[in-house]
Amino acid sequence: MTTSILDPASNALVSQETQAPVVQPTAGYTTYRIRHTLASRFAFLIVCLAIILSALAYGTVHYWALALFFLGGVTILVLWLIDSWSLGSFRISRNVLQLPLLGMVLLGVFQLLPLRHPEDVGTHSIPLVSSLSFDPYSTRFILIQVAALLLYFAAILVFTDTPKRLRLIVRTIIGFGFFLAILGLTQSFTSPDKVYWIREMPQSQAFGPFINRHHFAGYMELALALPLGLVFTGAIEKEKKFIYLFVAGLMAVALIMTNSRGGIISLVAEILFLVATMGFKRRHRKRDTGEKKPRIKSAAMKAGLALALIVAMFGGVVLMGGEEALTRIVGSVNTDDPTTGRAHFWSVTIDIIKSHPIIGTGLGAFGVVYTGYDSRNGMYRLEQVHNDYLQVLSDGGIVGAVIGLFFVVSLFRMGFARRDSRDDFRRGVATGALAGCFAVLIHSFFDFTLHTTANALLFLVLAALATMNGRVEDVQSRRNKGRRRNTEA
């Protein structure tokens, strides 16, 4: 059995046993006839189902849901091996975004090593443990979660290998996001205190199937980014633009109805990101088509579309009786603590970071460590920092921060490179995926949406869609389009 490596910088494969190259020098492209085994089809299907089921299962934060999620990842791995056996070649991607996830796994394993003296815990009330992690149980839990996400992410990069599969997974996300928005809005009107109209949540503010309304908002930020990206880049036909705008608008209304201030800020940031990226023109477009669109006019049209979209979204919220979502932002600014306690959480977290700056206190150990550093009565247990960046520093120290920074920088560097594509749909997907990731990274300053497995999975799916190689570009359709243009001329 040989190894077939998918090069993220080209369309080529090292091994040609599974794909036969057809070189066409006049067009400047190399295309491949891809053989899909039954195992690869099932693996791709499991990935698509995981996007849906992970959200429906309360966001996959419970032990039973995470166990099923991990079982799905193991199933994908088995199917991956069967696919490799059938093809005689094991396919892996060289996408560097896999390395930070692997790095987090290695960091967590290192934190579980018994290298700390049980009595060397300082003056704070922290449990006596011999591992570098102050909460080994939670660290193991996080390791399982990250390992499962790495399996899904690697599988997406390998098995999303044709334009057809790219369109299928994009439509799956858009269609399910639209359904989830309807579900969330309907439930908020008819049974706001119950999930699925059955499960009561007296100690939390649920929305849709999510226990935490902020996490639902984070999911909507990711899902609505794809239709917006396709609209803003002109990647779809004019007669379909209204449909995509309606779908994205309904998801945006559902987001605003959650009353999540961080979600609303991130939504506006997402739209501004799309407007800003429209200024980065493809250098080869002018060469290929001869079009000379005035940049000022094009930018004004995009800005006008963004403004109209924002007005329409907030207008829809008012029509649905969601004035509370709009007044909450104004009301919270006039309160004594606009951060609703976050400022205190963050100050305590900074003290934790100062005490454990190198490798942190352990992945997932924040809830245990916080009580020992809390300057108040010490009886309040806080599970998350409500700021993912501070939590990365607290749990993983400088090492974890470097790993996270490498992921973010690589994501946008590779994503902007993929936007420079001659395939309109591919360019629209890459733009929308980057916008969704950008919105969640903004939201991470105020909440911890990426700690929900469903949101983390969709974030990684979008990261994969933004950075995967040219196999998913529809070269043939571009060539036919160019021939039609020459014939008409």
Coordinates of C-alpha atoms in Angstrom, one line a residue:
M1 CA 0.0 0.0 0.0
T2 CA 1.3 3.4 -1.0
T3 CA 0.6 6.8 0.5
S4 CA -1.2 9.4 -1.5
I5 CA -0.6 12.9 -0.2
L6 CA -3.0 15.7 -1.1
D7 CA -0.9 18.8 -1.8
P8 CA -2.7 21.9 -0.5
A9 CA -0.8 24.2 -2.9
S10 CA -1.8 22.3 -6.1
N11 CA -4.2 19.9 -7.6
A12 CA -1.6 17.1 -7.8
L13 CA -1.3 13.8 -5.9
V14 CA 1.9 12.0 -5.3
S15 CA 0.3 8.7 -6.1
Q16 CA -1.6 8.3 -9.3
E17 CA -3.1 4.9 -8.5
T18 CA -6.5 6.4 -7.5
Q19 CA -6.6 9.4 -9.9
A20 CA -5.6 9.5 -13.5
P21 CA -4.3 12.9 -14.6
V22 CA -5.5 14.5 -17.8
V23 CA -3.2 17.3 -18.7
Q24 CA -4.5 20.1 -20.9
P25 CA -1.7 22.6 -21.6
T26 CA -3.9 25.0 -23.5
A27 CA -6.1 25.6 -20.5
G28 CA -3.3 25.4 -18.0
Y29 CA -5.1 23.0 -15.7
T30 CA -4.7 19.4 -14.6
T31 CA -7.8 17.5 -13.8
Y32 CA -8.4 14.1 -12.3
R33 CA -10.9 11.3 -12.6
I34 CA -11.5 10.4 -9.0
R35 CA -12.6 7.0 -8.0
H36 CA -14.9 6.9 -5.0
T37 CA -15.2 3.7 -3.1
L38 CA -18.3 2.8 -1.1
A39 CA -16.3 3.4 2.2
S40 CA -15.4 6.9 1.1
R41 CA -19.0 7.6 0.3
F42 CA -20.1 6.5 3.8
A43 CA -17.3 8.5 5.4
F44 CA -18.4 11.6 3.6
L45 CA -22.0 10.9 4.6
I46 CA -21.0 10.6 8.3
V47 CA -19.3 13.9 8.2
C48 CA -22.4 15.6 6.8
L49 CA -24.7 13.8 9.3
A50 CA -22.3 14.9 12.2
I51 CA -22.8 18.5 11.2
I52 CA -26.6 18.1 11.7
L53 CA -26.8 15.6 14.6
S54 CA -24.1 17.3 16.7
A55 CA -26.3 20.5 16.8
L56 CA -29.5 18.6 17.4
A57 CA -28.1 16.7 20.3
Y58 CA -28.0 19.8 22.5
G59 CA -24.8 20.9 20.8
T60 CA -23.0 17.7 21.8
V61 CA -21.9 18.8 25.3
H62 CA -23.2 15.9 27.3
Y63 CA -21.2 12.7 27.9
W64 CA -23.5 10.5 25.9
A65 CA -23.6 12.8 22.9
L66 CA -19.8 13.2 23.0
A67 CA -19.4 9.4 23.2
L68 CA -21.6 9.0 20.0
F69 CA -19.6 11.9 18.4
F70 CA -16.3 10.1 19.1
L71 CA -17.8 6.8 17.9
G72 CA -18.6 8.5 14.6
G73 CA -15.0 9.7 14.3
V74 CA -13.7 6.1 14.9
T75 CA -16.2 4.8 12.3
I76 CA -14.8 7.4 9.8
L77 CA -11.2 6.2 10.6
V78 CA -12.2 2.5 10.0
L79 CA -13.9 3.5 6.7
W80 CA -10.8 5.5 5.8
L81 CA -8.7 2.4 6.2
I82 CA -11.1 0.3 4.2
D83 CA -11.0 3.0 1.4
S84 CA -7.2 2.9 1.5
W85 CA -7.1 -0.8 1.3
S86 CA -9.5 -0.8 -1.7
L87 CA -7.5 1.9 -3.5
G88 CA -4.1 0.6 -2.5
S89 CA -3.2 4.0 -1.3
F90 CA -3.7 5.8 2.0
R91 CA -4.7 9.4 1.4
I92 CA -3.8 12.2 3.8
S93 CA -3.9 15.9 3.5
R94 CA -0.9 18.2 3.9
N95 CA -3.1 21.0 5.2
V96 CA -1.1 22.6 8.0
L97 CA -4.3 23.5 10.0
Q98 CA -4.2 19.9 11.2
L99 CA -0.9 20.5 13.1
P100 CA -2.4 22.9 15.7
L101 CA -5.1 20.3 16.6
L102 CA -2.4 17.6 16.9
G103 CA -0.4 20.1 19.0
M104 CA -3.3 20.6 21.4
V105 CA -3.6 16.8 21.8
L106 CA 0.2 16.5 22.6
L107 CA 0.0 19.4 25.0
G108 CA -2.9 17.8 26.9
V109 CA -1.0 14.5 27.0
F110 CA 2.0 16.2 28.4
Q111 CA -0.1 18.0 31.0
L112 CA -1.3 14.6 32.3
L113 CA 2.2 13.5 33.1
P114 CA 2.9 13.1 36.9
L115 CA 5.7 15.7 37.0
R116 CA 4.3 18.0 39.7
H117 CA 4.9 17.4 43.4
P118 CA 1.4 17.2 45.1
E119 CA 2.3 19.8 47.6
D120 CA 3.7 22.3 45.1
V121 CA 0.5 24.1 44.5
G122 CA 1.2 27.5 45.9
T123 CA -0.9 29.4 48.5
H124 CA -4.2 29.0 46.6
S125 CA -6.8 26.4 47.4
I126 CA -6.1 24.0 44.5
P127 CA -6.5 20.2 44.8
L128 CA -3.4 18.2 45.5
V129 CA -2.5 16.5 42.2
S130 CA 0.7 15.0 40.9
S131 CA 0.0 15.7 37.2
L132 CA 0.8 19.1 35.5
S133 CA -3.0 19.5 35.0
F134 CA -4.9 20.5 38.1
D135 CA -7.9 18.7 36.8
P136 CA -6.7 15.5 35.0
Y137 CA -10.3 14.2 34.5
S138 CA -11.3 17.4 32.6
T139 CA -8.1 17.3 30.6
R140 CA -8.8 13.7 29.5
F141 CA -12.3 14.8 28.5
I142 CA -11.0 17.7 26.4
L143 CA -8.4 15.3 24.8
I144 CA -11.2 13.0 23.6
Q145 CA -13.1 16.0 22.2
V146 CA -10.1 17.4 20.4
A147 CA -9.0 14.0 19.1
A148 CA -12.5 13.4 17.7
L149 CA -12.5 16.9 16.1
L150 CA -9.1 16.2 14.5
L151 CA -10.5 13.0 13.0
Y152 CA -13.5 14.8 11.4
F153 CA -11.3 17.7 10.2
A154 CA -8.8 15.4 8.6
A155 CA -11.6 13.4 6.9
I156 CA -13.2 16.5 5.5
L157 CA -10.0 17.5 3.9
V158 CA -9.5 14.1 2.3
F159 CA -13.1 13.1 1.3
T160 CA -14.3 16.5 0.1
D161 CA -12.4 16.0 -3.1
T162 CA -14.7 17.0 -6.0
P163 CA -16.7 20.1 -6.9
K164 CA -19.9 18.0 -6.4
R165 CA -19.0 17.1 -2.9
L166 CA -18.1 20.7 -2.1
R167 CA -21.5 21.8 -3.3
L168 CA -23.2 19.0 -1.3
I169 CA -21.6 19.9 2.0
V170 CA -22.2 23.6 1.5
R171 CA -25.9 23.1 0.7
T172 CA -26.1 20.8 3.7
I173 CA -24.8 23.5 6.0
I174 CA -27.1 26.2 4.4
G175 CA -30.2 24.0 4.4
F176 CA -29.7 22.8 8.0
G177 CA -28.9 26.3 9.2
F178 CA -32.2 27.5 7.7
F179 CA -34.1 24.7 9.4
L180 CA -32.4 25.3 12.7
A181 CA -33.3 29.0 12.5
I182 CA -37.0 28.1 12.0
L183 CA -36.8 25.6 14.8
G184 CA -35.2 28.2 17.2
L185 CA -37.7 30.9 16.3
T186 CA -40.7 28.7 16.6
Q187 CA -39.6 27.3 19.9
S188 CA -38.8 30.8 21.3
F189 CA -42.4 31.9 20.5
T190 CA -44.2 28.8 21.7
S191 CA -42.1 27.3 24.5
P192 CA -39.2 29.6 25.4
D193 CA -38.4 27.7 28.7
K194 CA -38.2 24.2 27.2
V195 CA -35.9 22.5 24.7
Y196 CA -37.8 20.6 22.1
W197 CA -41.0 21.6 24.0
I198 CA -40.2 18.9 26.5
R199 CA -37.0 19.5 28.5
E200 CA -37.2 22.3 31.0
M201 CA -34.1 24.4 31.6
P202 CA -34.7 26.5 34.7
Q203 CA -31.0 27.4 35.2
S204 CA -30.1 28.4 31.7
Q205 CA -31.4 30.4 28.8
A206 CA -31.8 27.9 26.0
F207 CA -32.5 28.6 22.3
G208 CA -33.4 26.0 19.8
P209 CA -31.7 22.7 20.7
F210 CA -28.8 24.5 22.4
I211 CA -28.7 24.8 26.2
N212 CA -26.9 28.2 25.9
R213 CA -28.4 30.8 23.7
H214 CA -25.0 32.3 23.0
H215 CA -23.9 29.0 21.5
F216 CA -27.0 29.0 19.2
A217 CA -25.9 32.5 18.1
G218 CA -22.4 31.2 17.4
Y219 CA -23.8 28.4 15.2
M220 CA -25.9 30.9 13.2
E221 CA -22.8 33.1 12.6
L222 CA -21.1 30.2 11.0
A223 CA -24.0 28.8 9.0
L224 CA -25.2 32.1 7.5
A225 CA -21.7 33.1 6.4
L226 CA -21.8 30.7 3.4
P227 CA -24.9 32.1 1.7
L228 CA -23.7 35.6 2.3
G229 CA -20.3 34.8 0.9
L230 CA -21.9 33.4 -2.3
V231 CA -24.1 36.5 -2.7
F232 CA -21.4 39.1 -2.0
T233 CA -19.0 37.5 -4.5
G234 CA -21.6 37.1 -7.2
A235 CA -21.0 33.3 -7.3
I236 CA -24.7 32.5 -7.9
E237 CA -27.2 33.4 -10.5
K238 CA -29.2 36.6 -10.1
E239 CA -32.5 34.9 -9.8
K240 CA -31.2 32.9 -6.8
K241 CA -29.7 35.8 -4.9
F242 CA -33.0 36.7 -3.2
I243 CA -33.4 33.1 -2.0
Y244 CA -29.9 33.0 -0.5
L245 CA -30.5 36.5 1.1
F246 CA -33.8 35.3 2.6
V247 CA -32.1 32.2 4.0
A248 CA -29.3 34.2 5.5
G249 CA -31.6 36.9 6.7
L250 CA -33.8 34.4 8.6
M251 CA -30.7 32.9 10.3
A252 CA -29.6 36.4 11.2
V253 CA -33.0 37.2 12.7
A254 CA -32.8 34.0 14.8
L255 CA -29.4 35.1 16.0
I256 CA -30.6 38.5 17.0
M257 CA -33.6 37.0 18.8
T258 CA -31.2 35.1 21.1
N259 CA -30.5 38.5 22.8
S260 CA -26.8 37.6 22.6
R261 CA -24.8 40.9 22.5
G262 CA -21.7 39.1 21.5
G263 CA -23.6 37.4 18.7
I264 CA -25.0 40.7 17.4
I265 CA -21.6 42.4 17.4
S266 CA -20.1 39.4 15.6
L267 CA -22.9 39.4 13.0
V268 CA -22.2 43.1 12.2
A269 CA -18.4 42.3 12.1
E270 CA -19.1 39.4 9.7
I271 CA -20.9 41.7 7.2
L272 CA -18.2 44.3 7.5
F273 CA -15.6 41.6 6.8
L274 CA -17.4 40.6 3.6
V275 CA -17.6 44.2 2.5
A276 CA -13.9 44.8 3.2
T277 CA -12.7 41.7 1.5
M278 CA -14.5 42.7 -1.7
G279 CA -11.7 45.3 -2.2
F280 CA -9.2 42.5 -2.8
K281 CA -9.7 41.9 -6.5
R282 CA -8.4 38.9 -8.3
R283 CA -5.5 39.9 -10.4
H284 CA -6.3 37.5 -13.2
R285 CA -10.0 38.5 -13.6
K286 CA -9.1 41.6 -15.6
R287 CA -6.7 39.6 -17.8
D288 CA -9.2 36.8 -18.4
T289 CA -12.4 38.7 -19.1
G290 CA -11.3 42.2 -20.0
E291 CA -13.8 43.6 -17.6
K292 CA -13.1 47.1 -16.1
K293 CA -15.6 47.6 -13.3
P294 CA -15.1 50.8 -11.4
R295 CA -13.9 49.9 -8.0
I296 CA -15.6 52.8 -6.3
K297 CA -19.0 51.9 -7.8
S298 CA -18.6 48.2 -7.0
A299 CA -17.6 49.0 -3.4
A300 CA -20.5 51.4 -3.0
M301 CA -22.9 48.7 -4.2
K302 CA -21.5 46.1 -1.8
A303 CA -21.7 48.6 1.1
G304 CA -25.3 49.5 0.1
L305 CA -26.2 45.8 0.1
A306 CA -24.6 45.3 3.5
L307 CA -26.5 48.3 5.0
A308 CA -29.8 47.2 3.5
L309 CA -29.2 43.7 4.9
I310 CA -28.5 45.0 8.4
V311 CA -31.6 47.2 8.3
A312 CA -33.7 44.3 7.0
M313 CA -32.5 42.0 9.7
F314 CA -33.2 44.4 12.6
G315 CA -36.5 45.3 11.0
G316 CA -37.4 41.6 10.9
V317 CA -36.6 41.4 14.6
V318 CA -38.9 44.3 15.4
L319 CA -41.8 42.8 13.3
M320 CA -41.4 39.5 15.2
G321 CA -41.7 41.3 18.6
G322 CA -38.0 41.0 19.5
E323 CA -37.5 44.6 20.7
E324 CA -36.0 43.2 23.9
A325 CA -33.0 42.0 21.8
L326 CA -32.4 45.5 20.7
T327 CA -33.0 47.3 24.0
R328 CA -30.8 44.9 25.9
I329 CA -27.7 46.4 24.4
V330 CA -28.7 49.9 25.3
G331 CA -29.8 48.9 28.7
S332 CA -26.7 47.0 29.6
V333 CA -24.5 50.0 28.8
N334 CA -26.3 52.0 31.4
T335 CA -25.9 49.4 34.1
D336 CA -23.1 49.5 36.8
D337 CA -21.4 46.5 35.2
P338 CA -21.9 46.4 31.3
T339 CA -19.8 43.3 31.2
T340 CA -22.2 41.4 33.4
G341 CA -19.5 40.1 35.6
R342 CA -17.0 39.3 32.9
A343 CA -14.5 42.0 34.0
H344 CA -14.1 40.2 37.3
F345 CA -13.8 36.8 35.6
W346 CA -11.1 38.2 33.3
S347 CA -9.1 39.8 36.1
V348 CA -9.0 36.6 38.1
T349 CA -8.0 34.7 35.0
I350 CA -5.1 37.1 34.5
D351 CA -3.9 36.2 38.0
I352 CA -4.0 32.5 37.0
I353 CA -2.1 33.1 33.9
K354 CA 0.6 35.0 35.8
S355 CA 1.0 32.0 38.2
H356 CA 1.2 29.4 35.4
P357 CA 2.5 31.2 32.3
I358 CA 4.3 28.4 30.3
I359 CA 2.0 25.4 29.9
G360 CA -1.0 26.6 31.9
T361 CA -3.1 24.8 34.5
G362 CA -4.4 22.0 32.2
L363 CA -6.9 21.8 29.4
G364 CA -10.4 22.1 30.9
A365 CA -9.0 22.7 34.4
F366 CA -10.2 26.3 34.7
G367 CA -13.3 25.5 36.7
V368 CA -11.2 23.8 39.5
V369 CA -8.5 26.5 39.5
Y370 CA -10.8 29.5 39.5
T371 CA -12.2 29.1 43.0
G372 CA -8.6 29.2 44.5
Y373 CA -7.9 32.6 42.8
D374 CA -11.3 34.2 43.2
S375 CA -11.0 37.4 45.2
R376 CA -14.6 37.3 46.3
N377 CA -16.2 34.7 48.6
G378 CA -14.6 31.8 46.8
M379 CA -17.9 29.9 46.7
Y380 CA -18.8 30.8 43.1
R381 CA -17.8 28.1 40.6
L382 CA -17.1 29.3 37.1
E383 CA -16.6 26.7 34.4
Q384 CA -15.5 29.1 31.6
V385 CA -13.7 32.4 31.3
H386 CA -16.2 33.9 28.8
N387 CA -13.2 34.8 26.7
D388 CA -11.6 32.0 24.7
Y389 CA -8.3 33.8 24.3
L390 CA -7.8 34.2 28.0
Q391 CA -8.9 30.6 28.6
V392 CA -6.3 29.3 26.1
L393 CA -3.6 31.2 28.1
S394 CA -5.0 29.9 31.3
D395 CA -5.4 26.3 30.3
G396 CA -2.4 26.0 27.9
G397 CA -0.1 28.9 28.8
I398 CA 2.2 30.4 26.2
V399 CA 2.5 27.0 24.5
G400 CA -1.3 26.8 23.9
A401 CA -1.4 30.5 22.8
V402 CA 1.3 29.9 20.2
I403 CA -0.6 26.9 18.9
G404 CA -3.8 28.9 18.6
L405 CA -2.1 31.8 17.0
F406 CA -0.5 29.5 14.4
F407 CA -3.9 28.1 13.5
V408 CA -5.5 31.6 13.1
V409 CA -2.7 33.0 11.0
S410 CA -2.5 30.0 8.8
L411 CA -6.3 29.9 8.3
F412 CA -6.5 33.5 7.0
R413 CA -3.2 33.3 5.0
M414 CA -4.3 30.1 3.2
G415 CA -8.0 31.2 3.0
F416 CA -7.1 34.5 1.2
A417 CA -5.0 32.6 -1.2
R418 CA -7.9 30.2 -2.0
R419 CA -10.1 33.2 -2.7
D420 CA -7.9 33.9 -5.7
S421 CA -9.7 31.2 -7.7
R422 CA -11.2 31.3 -11.2
D423 CA -14.1 29.1 -10.0
D424 CA -16.8 31.6 -8.8
F425 CA -18.5 29.1 -6.5
R426 CA -15.1 28.1 -4.9
R427 CA -14.2 31.7 -4.4
G428 CA -17.6 32.5 -2.8
V429 CA -17.4 29.5 -0.4
A430 CA -13.9 30.5 0.6
T431 CA -14.9 34.1 1.3
G432 CA -18.0 33.1 3.2
A433 CA -16.1 30.5 5.2
L434 CA -13.5 33.0 6.2
A435 CA -16.2 35.5 7.2
G436 CA -17.9 32.9 9.4
C437 CA -14.6 32.0 11.1
F438 CA -13.9 35.7 11.6
A439 CA -17.3 36.3 13.2
V440 CA -16.8 33.5 15.7
L441 CA -13.3 34.7 16.6
I442 CA -14.8 38.1 17.4
H443 CA -17.5 36.4 19.5
S444 CA -14.8 34.5 21.3
F445 CA -13.8 37.8 23.0
F446 CA -17.1 37.7 25.0
D447 CA -18.2 34.1 25.2
F448 CA -17.0 30.5 24.8
T449 CA -19.0 29.3 21.8
L450 CA -16.2 27.1 20.5
H451 CA -16.3 25.0 23.7
T452 CA -19.6 23.5 22.3
T453 CA -18.7 20.5 20.1
A454 CA -21.2 21.3 17.4
N455 CA -19.9 24.9 17.0
A456 CA -16.3 23.7 17.0
L457 CA -17.0 21.1 14.4
L458 CA -18.8 23.6 12.1
F459 CA -15.9 26.1 12.6
L460 CA -13.4 23.4 11.5
V461 CA -15.6 22.5 8.5
L462 CA -15.6 26.1 7.4
A463 CA -11.8 26.3 8.0
A464 CA -11.5 23.3 5.8
L465 CA -13.8 24.7 3.1
A466 CA -11.7 27.9 3.1
T467 CA -8.3 26.2 2.8
M468 CA -8.7 22.9 0.9
N469 CA -6.8 22.5 -2.4
G470 CA -7.9 22.9 -6.0
R471 CA -9.5 19.5 -6.4
V472 CA -12.8 21.0 -5.4
E473 CA -12.7 23.7 -8.2
D474 CA -15.0 23.1 -11.2
V475 CA -12.4 23.5 -13.9
Q476 CA -14.5 22.0 -16.7
S477 CA -17.4 24.4 -16.2
R478 CA -15.0 27.4 -16.2
R479 CA -13.5 26.1 -19.5
N480 CA -17.0 25.8 -21.1
K481 CA -17.9 29.2 -19.8
G482 CA -14.8 30.7 -21.5
R483 CA -15.6 28.9 -24.7
R484 CA -19.2 30.3 -24.7
R485 CA -17.8 33.8 -24.1
N486 CA -15.5 33.5 -27.0
T487 CA -18.2 32.2 -29.3
E488 CA -20.6 35.0 -28.4
A489 CA -17.8 37.5 -29.1

